[in-house]
């Protein structure tokens, strides 16, 4: 490890200490702990994240916190660019016991999921009224932007008001429009 790499690692560790003081422990453990600095060049620091989901989450919710904390520690402004690096401080090779079996195709994954989804429960067939307009809008936002809008989404209401209809409509929409996404529907 070069001297510059050691300095960068120390700078990032101190930055994470500042971040940790400003957020709750579960959030820190989930999103920040497994990040690592890769390089610094011309006022830009590349930070490794363990997954594209973690990268997108940090960019959309904590980019400003990271840059402000880094500036506080470094005494000058740096721009942070988050990148996906499977070798960042996520699960170590020793911790990986076995890889999950790979799906043969998207269609086989859908075939298993479709058994629990009712084809009649779609956004098109949902009857919108004054009491459920917001729930419908929120469900549609989740479907159009999975894992971003209203995350998590909680729907509460009496019997027969459309909770199952909306949740299954989200699942059907995501499976139809985002082939790279997975849906887990538990009832």
XYZ file of C-alpha atoms in Angstrom, residues 109-124 138-147 153 163-179 181-187:
51
model
C -38.260 -16.640 -12.826
C -41.492 -15.046 -14.004
C -43.178 -18.409 -14.406
C -42.693 -19.182 -10.726
C -43.831 -15.748 -9.589
C -46.911 -15.665 -11.821
C -48.521 -18.520 -9.897
C -49.223 -16.209 -6.970
C -50.305 -13.186 -9.026
C -53.852 -12.653 -10.228
C -53.857 -11.353 -13.815
C -57.016 -9.355 -13.101
C -55.166 -7.201 -10.556
C -53.639 -4.507 -12.763
C -53.531 -0.728 -12.631
C -55.912 -0.599 -15.593
C -48.163 5.869 -4.677
C -48.406 2.296 -5.979
C -48.001 3.487 -9.570
C -44.966 5.586 -8.560
C -43.389 2.523 -6.939
C -44.067 0.427 -10.040
C -42.615 3.036 -12.402
C -39.552 3.630 -10.228
C -38.837 0.422 -8.278
C -36.928 0.796 -4.999
C -44.534 1.417 0.702
C -54.677 -3.408 -1.008
C -53.954 -6.776 -2.629
C -55.026 -5.429 -6.020
C -52.490 -2.570 -5.834
C -49.638 -4.727 -4.545
C -50.157 -7.333 -7.240
C -50.465 -4.584 -9.857
C -47.043 -3.302 -8.770
C -45.554 -6.793 -9.074
C -47.081 -7.394 -12.510
C -45.975 -3.989 -13.794
C -42.389 -4.436 -12.585
C -42.106 -7.941 -14.024
C -43.440 -6.713 -17.372
C -41.328 -3.566 -17.654
C -38.078 -4.234 -15.775
C -36.557 -7.545 -16.804
C -35.663 -6.560 -11.407
C -36.885 -9.290 -9.095
C -40.176 -9.252 -7.238
C -40.912 -11.032 -4.006
C -44.595 -11.063 -3.189
C -45.495 -12.442 0.225
C -49.069 -12.677 1.406
